[in-house]
Amino acid sequence: MKTLIIYTSQTGFTKRYAEWLAERMSGDLLDLKNAQKKSADYFKDYDAICYGGWAMAGNIVKCKWFLEKAVNWKNKRLAMFCVGGSPNDNPDVEIFLQNALTDEQKKYIRVFYCQGGFNYEKVV
Ligand SMILES: Cc1cc2nc3c(=O)[nH]c(=O)nc-3n(C[C@H](O)[C@H](O)[C@H](O)COP(=O)(O)O)c2cc1C
């Protein structure tokens, strides 16, 4: 399965998860900034595309780009992951995941939470 992992990361936690996923899936890895430079053709051959963004005030950073593209990628396996400072067992995480996608988007995208952390030195 040809897999692509796209991510946005401010302090490195989401990048690390994206690297682990790409390694595990023998997939390709792209920073969102580079993904945005690619033409539609670039994504055509991927069987699975996953987007990872960090949690900011209850939202997945820059997921709008992925969600807009995903409408045309329904023939692929699609997933999204969010990396936040909250522990995995924080009850807010479940609510967060429920609200991340519309009912329609839930039909073709799966969403996951991964615990990151806080790196205050790198937050600008
Ligand atoms: C402005 C701001 C808002 C944040 N909001 C949330 C949040 O709503 N939920 C959460 O779990 N973590 C939140 N965090 C924590 C980050 O998601 C966390 O530090 C994450 O690991 C950062 O990922 P990165 O290293 O890939 O940038 C917030 C951090 C910042 C700076």
Short mmCIF file of C-alpha atoms and ligand atoms in Angstrom, two decimals:
data_model
loop_
_atom_site.label_atom_id
_atom_site.label_comp_id
_atom_site.label_asym_id
_atom_site.label_seq_id
_atom_site.Cartn_x
_atom_site.Cartn_y
_atom_site.Cartn_z
CA MET A 1 0.00 0.00 0.00
CA LYS A 2 1.52 3.31 -1.07
CA THR A 3 1.17 5.62 1.91
CA LEU A 4 1.72 9.33 2.43
CA ILE A 5 1.94 11.06 5.80
CA ILE A 6 1.53 14.84 5.84
CA TYR A 7 2.04 16.82 9.02
CA THR A 8 2.20 20.24 10.64
CA SER A 9 4.27 20.62 13.77
CA GLN A 10 5.36 23.64 15.76
CA THR A 11 7.58 22.10 18.43
CA GLY A 12 8.34 18.64 17.03
CA PHE A 13 5.92 16.19 18.70
CA THR A 14 3.64 15.79 15.67
CA LYS A 15 6.65 15.54 13.38
CA ARG A 16 7.99 12.67 15.49
CA TYR A 17 4.67 10.78 15.30
CA ALA A 18 4.53 11.41 11.53
CA GLU A 19 8.07 10.03 11.17
CA TRP A 20 7.17 6.92 13.19
CA LEU A 21 4.08 6.34 11.05
CA ALA A 22 5.94 6.84 7.77
CA GLU A 23 8.66 4.46 8.96
CA ARG A 24 6.16 1.81 10.06
CA MET A 25 4.15 2.05 6.83
CA SER A 26 7.26 2.41 4.62
CA GLY A 27 5.50 5.54 3.45
CA ASP A 28 6.48 8.97 2.29
CA LEU A 29 6.59 11.95 4.60
CA LEU A 30 5.76 15.56 3.73
CA ASP A 31 5.56 18.74 5.76
CA LEU A 32 2.24 20.45 4.94
CA LYS A 33 4.12 23.41 3.42
CA ASN A 34 5.70 21.06 0.87
CA ALA A 35 2.46 19.16 0.32
CA GLN A 36 0.74 22.42 -0.57
CA LYS A 37 3.24 22.94 -3.40
CA LYS A 38 2.33 19.63 -5.05
CA SER A 39 -0.11 19.37 -7.92
CA ALA A 40 -3.17 17.11 -7.74
CA ASP A 41 -1.28 14.55 -9.83
CA TYR A 42 1.27 13.98 -7.08
CA PHE A 43 -1.34 12.43 -4.76
CA LYS A 44 -3.00 10.27 -7.42
CA ASP A 45 -0.95 7.11 -6.84
CA TYR A 46 -1.24 6.98 -3.06
CA ASP A 47 -3.57 4.33 -1.64
CA ALA A 48 -3.57 5.87 1.82
CA ILE A 49 -3.07 9.46 2.99
CA CYS A 50 -2.86 10.54 6.58
CA TYR A 51 -2.72 14.06 7.98
CA GLY A 52 -1.31 14.91 11.40
CA GLY A 53 -1.65 18.27 13.10
CA TRP A 54 -1.23 19.50 16.65
CA ALA A 55 -4.10 20.49 18.90
CA MET A 56 -4.68 24.20 19.33
CA ALA A 57 -7.63 25.40 21.38
CA GLY A 58 -9.72 22.36 20.52
CA ASN A 59 -8.87 22.30 16.82
CA ILE A 60 -6.47 20.31 14.67
CA VAL A 61 -4.07 22.84 13.21
CA LYS A 62 -4.39 23.32 9.43
CA CYS A 63 -6.68 20.31 8.99
CA LYS A 64 -8.83 22.45 6.68
CA TRP A 65 -6.40 21.82 3.83
CA PHE A 66 -6.62 18.07 4.26
CA LEU A 67 -10.40 18.03 4.72
CA GLU A 68 -10.89 19.99 1.51
CA LYS A 69 -8.61 17.65 -0.44
CA ALA A 70 -10.16 14.56 1.15
CA VAL A 71 -13.47 15.20 -0.62
CA ASN A 72 -11.71 14.13 -3.82
CA TRP A 73 -9.80 11.27 -2.19
CA LYS A 74 -12.73 9.11 -1.09
CA ASN A 75 -11.33 6.17 -3.07
CA LYS A 76 -8.27 6.16 -0.74
CA ARG A 77 -7.84 5.11 2.88
CA LEU A 78 -7.82 8.36 4.83
CA ALA A 79 -6.88 9.15 8.41
CA MET A 80 -6.11 12.15 10.52
CA PHE A 81 -4.25 12.28 13.82
CA CYS A 82 -4.00 15.01 16.35
CA VAL A 83 -1.16 15.52 18.81
CA GLY A 84 -1.98 17.48 21.93
CA GLY A 85 -0.71 18.23 25.37
CA SER A 86 -3.64 16.48 27.06
CA PRO A 87 -3.07 12.95 28.38
CA ASN A 88 -4.66 10.16 26.30
CA ASP A 89 -7.18 9.41 29.05
CA ASN A 90 -8.42 12.99 29.43
CA PRO A 91 -12.23 12.82 28.84
CA ASP A 92 -11.96 15.96 26.70
CA VAL A 93 -10.03 13.97 24.11
CA GLU A 94 -13.10 11.88 23.22
CA ILE A 95 -15.20 15.02 22.79
CA PHE A 96 -12.41 16.59 20.76
CA LEU A 97 -12.34 13.60 18.39
CA GLN A 98 -16.12 13.56 18.07
CA ASN A 99 -16.09 17.19 16.98
CA ALA A 100 -13.11 16.95 14.63
CA LEU A 101 -15.16 15.69 11.70
CA THR A 102 -18.69 16.13 10.40
CA ASP A 103 -20.91 13.05 10.15
CA GLU A 104 -20.28 13.03 6.40
CA GLN A 105 -16.47 13.22 6.83
CA LYS A 106 -16.61 10.40 9.39
CA LYS A 107 -17.82 8.11 6.58
CA TYR A 108 -14.45 8.26 4.83
CA ILE A 109 -11.88 9.58 7.35
CA ARG A 110 -10.78 8.04 10.64
CA VAL A 111 -9.38 10.27 13.34
CA PHE A 112 -7.02 9.48 16.23
CA TYR A 113 -5.44 11.26 19.17
CA CYS A 114 -1.78 10.92 20.16
CA GLN A 115 -0.40 12.35 23.36
CA GLY A 116 2.38 14.86 22.76
CA GLY A 117 3.67 17.27 25.32
CA PHE A 118 4.65 20.85 25.90
CA ASN A 119 7.90 22.30 24.74
CA TYR A 120 7.71 25.85 26.04
CA GLU A 121 11.11 26.83 24.67
CA LYS A 122 9.96 26.26 21.12
CA VAL A 123 6.52 27.87 21.36
CA VAL A 124 6.73 31.25 19.68
C1 LIG B 1 -1.79 28.09 21.70
C2 LIG B 1 -1.82 26.64 22.08
C3 LIG B 1 -3.05 25.99 22.24
C4 LIG B 1 -3.09 24.63 22.60
N1 LIG B 1 -4.31 24.01 22.72
C5 LIG B 1 -4.36 22.68 23.05
C6 LIG B 1 -5.61 21.99 23.16
O1 LIG B 1 -6.68 22.55 22.95
N2 LIG B 1 -5.59 20.69 23.52
C7 LIG B 1 -4.41 20.00 23.75
O2 LIG B 1 -4.46 18.80 24.06
N3 LIG B 1 -3.21 20.61 23.63
C8 LIG B 1 -3.15 21.93 23.28
N4 LIG B 1 -1.93 22.57 23.15
C9 LIG B 1 -0.70 21.78 23.32
C10 LIG B 1 -0.08 21.33 21.98
O3 LIG B 1 -1.05 20.72 21.15
C11 LIG B 1 1.05 20.34 22.28
O4 LIG B 1 2.10 21.03 22.90
C12 LIG B 1 1.54 19.57 21.06
O5 LIG B 1 2.37 18.52 21.52
C13 LIG B 1 2.30 20.47 20.09
O6 LIG B 1 2.65 19.69 18.96
P1 LIG B 1 3.94 20.01 18.08
O7 LIG B 1 5.15 19.72 18.94
O8 LIG B 1 3.87 19.09 16.90
O9 LIG B 1 3.88 21.45 17.66
C14 LIG B 1 -1.88 23.90 22.80
C15 LIG B 1 -0.65 24.57 22.64
C16 LIG B 1 -0.60 25.90 22.28
C17 LIG B 1 0.75 26.58 22.09
#
